[in-house]
Amino acid sequence: MERRVAERLRAALGPLGLEPHAFKVGWYNAVLQPAFHLPYPDDTLAFVVLSTPSMFEKALKPFVKKERLKVIRDPVDQCVSYHLSRVKEKFPDQRVEVMFDYEILPSRKPKFLAQTAAHVAGAAYYYQRKDVKLDPWGKKKIYGVCIHPKYGGWFAIRGLLLFPDIQVPLLEQPAPVDCVSTEEKRIELLEQFNFHWQDGRYRDIIEVKERYSEEQRAYFATPPAERFRLLGLTQEVQ
């Protein structure tokens, strides 16, 4: 069952530069405190969805051109929301729950922890402070970051697709590729991400096969309120 669902998702999302990776809710809940658990049985099928570097050209620009957004909030979020919500049409006989990376609960907690989901699904390795044996940071707060074996840091985690009525007890968990395997490189990665994230050097911590285009880099480097004109948007902005 998981294979059929995965094939249908890849067929729908792949041409948009979006990448679905399957996992069981139990894998995710097992590594988190109860406050962050997803409220589904352990064997429930879910997919974490990544955007690859090609999403900008394949999904965002055509979406903006076609939809002629009347109210603009964040074009990328609106584009991903549109396409992931449309996935439900591919499964008329199934319940499909969609969660987005920007959604928060009334408690102000995120609906799901995106990097944890990517790690347990084997999509990208979530490097954290605990992955460094000789910690050089003392009392500093150090945030973790996911690295993709193909795209390095040139990708984003956009959402979850949950299938509450599909149980996959036999699904085997793939290990994420540990592509930043030395202590020195892990320290360098976390240093760059935490203290120099604006320059984006952490994204190239490994040799990548594909990265954001110059146009896409310019878009994300521009303050949000000024990004719209880069996409040719002049309508009312919310």
mmCIF file of N, CA, C and O in Angstrom, residues 114-152:
data_model
loop_
_atom_site.group_PDB
_atom_site.id
_atom_site.type_symbol
_atom_site.label_atom_id
_atom_site.label_comp_id
_atom_site.label_asym_id
_atom_site.label_seq_id
_atom_site.Cartn_x
_atom_site.Cartn_y
_atom_site.Cartn_z
ATOM 1 N N ALA A 114 9.931 19.943 11.592
ATOM 2 C CA ALA A 114 10.258 19.594 10.209
ATOM 3 C C ALA A 114 11.563 18.807 10.101
ATOM 4 O O ALA A 114 11.635 17.802 9.381
ATOM 5 N N GLN A 115 12.600 19.252 10.811
ATOM 6 C CA GLN A 115 13.899 18.596 10.644
ATOM 7 C C GLN A 115 13.898 17.186 11.239
ATOM 8 O O GLN A 115 14.532 16.277 10.696
ATOM 9 N N THR A 116 13.167 16.997 12.319
ATOM 10 C CA THR A 116 13.037 15.656 12.897
ATOM 11 C C THR A 116 12.326 14.723 11.921
ATOM 12 O O THR A 116 12.737 13.578 11.724
ATOM 13 N N ALA A 117 11.257 15.237 11.291
ATOM 14 C CA ALA A 117 10.516 14.425 10.319
ATOM 15 C C ALA A 117 11.407 14.019 9.150
ATOM 16 O O ALA A 117 11.385 12.860 8.699
ATOM 17 N N ALA A 118 12.215 14.960 8.650
ATOM 18 C CA ALA A 118 13.106 14.653 7.524
ATOM 19 C C ALA A 118 14.135 13.592 7.919
ATOM 20 O O ALA A 118 14.464 12.698 7.125
ATOM 21 N N HIS A 119 14.629 13.673 9.154
ATOM 22 C CA HIS A 119 15.639 12.720 9.623
ATOM 23 C C HIS A 119 15.064 11.315 9.753
ATOM 24 O O HIS A 119 15.647 10.347 9.242
ATOM 25 N N VAL A 120 13.914 11.189 10.416
ATOM 26 C CA VAL A 120 13.365 9.835 10.642
ATOM 27 C C VAL A 120 12.886 9.199 9.344
ATOM 28 O O VAL A 120 12.816 7.971 9.232
ATOM 29 N N ALA A 121 12.566 10.035 8.341
ATOM 30 C CA ALA A 121 12.146 9.505 7.038
ATOM 31 C C ALA A 121 13.343 9.133 6.164
ATOM 32 O O ALA A 121 13.164 8.595 5.069
ATOM 33 N N GLY A 122 14.558 9.457 6.630
ATOM 34 C CA GLY A 122 15.751 9.154 5.849
ATOM 35 C C GLY A 122 15.986 10.145 4.726
ATOM 36 O O GLY A 122 16.821 9.908 3.848
ATOM 37 N N ALA A 123 15.276 11.281 4.752
ATOM 38 C CA ALA A 123 15.371 12.250 3.659
ATOM 39 C C ALA A 123 16.615 13.122 3.764
ATOM 40 O O ALA A 123 17.235 13.459 2.747
ATOM 41 N N ALA A 124 16.977 13.517 4.975
ATOM 42 C CA ALA A 124 18.136 14.387 5.204
ATOM 43 C C ALA A 124 18.607 14.158 6.634
ATOM 44 O O ALA A 124 17.805 13.866 7.518
ATOM 45 N N TYR A 125 19.890 14.294 6.859
ATOM 46 C CA TYR A 125 20.453 14.042 8.186
ATOM 47 C C TYR A 125 20.374 15.317 9.029
ATOM 48 O O TYR A 125 20.828 16.374 8.613
ATOM 49 N N TYR A 126 19.782 15.193 10.211
ATOM 50 C CA TYR A 126 19.609 16.325 11.118
ATOM 51 C C TYR A 126 20.808 16.386 12.061
ATOM 52 O O TYR A 126 20.887 15.646 13.034
ATOM 53 N N TYR A 127 21.754 17.260 11.743
ATOM 54 C CA TYR A 127 22.952 17.403 12.570
ATOM 55 C C TYR A 127 22.676 18.325 13.734
ATOM 56 O O TYR A 127 22.225 19.455 13.546
ATOM 57 N N GLN A 128 22.973 17.826 14.946
ATOM 58 C CA GLN A 128 22.710 18.581 16.157
ATOM 59 C C GLN A 128 23.958 18.609 17.038
ATOM 60 O O GLN A 128 24.942 17.920 16.775
ATOM 61 N N ARG A 129 23.858 19.382 18.062
ATOM 62 C CA ARG A 129 24.978 19.515 18.998
ATOM 63 C C ARG A 129 25.430 18.163 19.535
ATOM 64 O O ARG A 129 26.631 17.918 19.719
ATOM 65 N N LYS A 130 24.493 17.272 19.752
ATOM 66 C CA LYS A 130 24.832 15.962 20.317
ATOM 67 C C LYS A 130 25.650 15.092 19.354
ATOM 68 O O LYS A 130 26.201 14.074 19.742
ATOM 69 N N ASP A 131 25.721 15.504 18.089
ATOM 70 C CA ASP A 131 26.516 14.761 17.102
ATOM 71 C C ASP A 131 27.989 15.161 17.130
ATOM 72 O O ASP A 131 28.787 14.647 16.345
ATOM 73 N N VAL A 132 28.326 16.116 18.003
ATOM 74 C CA VAL A 132 29.719 16.552 18.151
ATOM 75 C C VAL A 132 30.230 16.056 19.502
ATOM 76 O O VAL A 132 29.634 16.346 20.541
ATOM 77 N N LYS A 133 31.320 15.300 19.493
ATOM 78 C CA LYS A 133 31.827 14.714 20.744
ATOM 79 C C LYS A 133 32.480 15.773 21.641
ATOM 80 O O LYS A 133 32.225 15.848 22.826
ATOM 81 N N LEU A 134 33.378 16.592 21.053
ATOM 82 C CA LEU A 134 34.082 17.622 21.832
ATOM 83 C C LEU A 134 33.416 18.962 21.568
ATOM 84 O O LEU A 134 33.797 19.699 20.653
ATOM 85 N N ASP A 135 32.426 19.268 22.361
ATOM 86 C CA ASP A 135 31.591 20.455 22.168
ATOM 87 C C ASP A 135 32.362 21.732 22.502
ATOM 88 O O ASP A 135 32.791 21.913 23.641
ATOM 89 N N PRO A 136 32.555 22.652 21.528
ATOM 90 C CA PRO A 136 33.342 23.856 21.784
ATOM 91 C C PRO A 136 32.519 25.086 22.170
ATOM 92 O O PRO A 136 33.069 26.184 22.272
ATOM 93 N N TRP A 137 31.211 24.938 22.394
ATOM 94 C CA TRP A 137 30.348 26.117 22.476
ATOM 95 C C TRP A 137 29.937 26.541 23.891
ATOM 96 O O TRP A 137 29.236 27.535 24.052
ATOM 97 N N GLY A 138 30.306 25.779 24.883
ATOM 98 C CA GLY A 138 29.974 26.175 26.250
ATOM 99 C C GLY A 138 28.479 26.340 26.461
ATOM 100 O O GLY A 138 27.697 25.431 26.188
ATOM 101 N N LYS A 139 28.074 27.531 26.936
ATOM 102 C CA LYS A 139 26.661 27.769 27.241
ATOM 103 C C LYS A 139 25.878 28.385 26.081
ATOM 104 O O LYS A 139 24.716 28.764 26.251
ATOM 105 N N LYS A 140 26.504 28.520 24.923
ATOM 106 C CA LYS A 140 25.817 29.099 23.770
ATOM 107 C C LYS A 140 24.698 28.180 23.289
ATOM 108 O O LYS A 140 24.807 26.951 23.353
ATOM 109 N N LYS A 141 23.620 28.787 22.805
ATOM 110 C CA LYS A 141 22.519 28.029 22.218
ATOM 111 C C LYS A 141 22.925 27.653 20.794
ATOM 112 O O LYS A 141 23.289 28.523 19.995
ATOM 113 N N ILE A 142 22.880 26.366 20.481
ATOM 114 C CA ILE A 142 23.287 25.897 19.164
ATOM 115 C C ILE A 142 22.121 25.148 18.516
ATOM 116 O O ILE A 142 21.641 24.149 19.053
ATOM 117 N N TYR A 143 21.669 25.652 17.383
ATOM 118 C CA TYR A 143 20.565 25.020 16.655
ATOM 119 C C TYR A 143 21.106 24.001 15.654
ATOM 120 O O TYR A 143 22.171 24.197 15.067
ATOM 121 N N GLY A 144 20.335 22.935 15.458
ATOM 122 C CA GLY A 144 20.712 21.914 14.493
ATOM 123 C C GLY A 144 20.231 22.270 13.091
ATOM 124 O O GLY A 144 19.409 23.163 12.907
ATOM 125 N N VAL A 145 20.745 21.530 12.116
ATOM 126 C CA VAL A 145 20.378 21.792 10.724
ATOM 127 C C VAL A 145 20.427 20.495 9.913
ATOM 128 O O VAL A 145 21.292 19.649 10.129
ATOM 129 N N CYS A 146 19.490 20.359 8.994
ATOM 130 C CA CYS A 146 19.445 19.193 8.111
ATOM 131 C C CYS A 146 20.308 19.418 6.874
ATOM 132 O O CYS A 146 20.296 20.506 6.286
ATOM 133 N N ILE A 147 21.018 18.368 6.479
ATOM 134 C CA ILE A 147 21.799 18.395 5.244
ATOM 135 C C ILE A 147 21.360 17.217 4.366
ATOM 136 O O ILE A 147 21.298 16.079 4.821
ATOM 137 N N HIS A 148 21.054 17.527 3.120
ATOM 138 C CA HIS A 148 20.594 16.536 2.139
ATOM 139 C C HIS A 148 21.813 15.973 1.405
ATOM 140 O O HIS A 148 22.717 16.731 1.054
ATOM 141 N N PRO A 149 21.863 14.657 1.177
ATOM 142 C CA PRO A 149 23.053 14.072 0.540
ATOM 143 C C PRO A 149 23.287 14.554 -0.895
ATOM 144 O O PRO A 149 24.411 14.494 -1.387
ATOM 145 N N LYS A 150 22.257 15.055 -1.543
ATOM 146 C CA LYS A 150 22.382 15.533 -2.921
ATOM 147 C C LYS A 150 22.417 17.056 -3.004
ATOM 148 O O LYS A 150 23.184 17.631 -3.772
ATOM 149 N N TYR A 151 21.591 17.714 -2.187
ATOM 150 C CA TYR A 151 21.447 19.170 -2.270
ATOM 151 C C TYR A 151 22.177 19.929 -1.151
ATOM 152 O O TYR A 151 22.117 21.165 -1.132
ATOM 153 N N GLY A 152 22.832 19.215 -0.242
ATOM 154 C CA GLY A 152 23.456 19.908 0.888
ATOM 155 C C GLY A 152 22.408 20.688 1.659
ATOM 156 O O GLY A 152 21.409 20.128 2.131
#
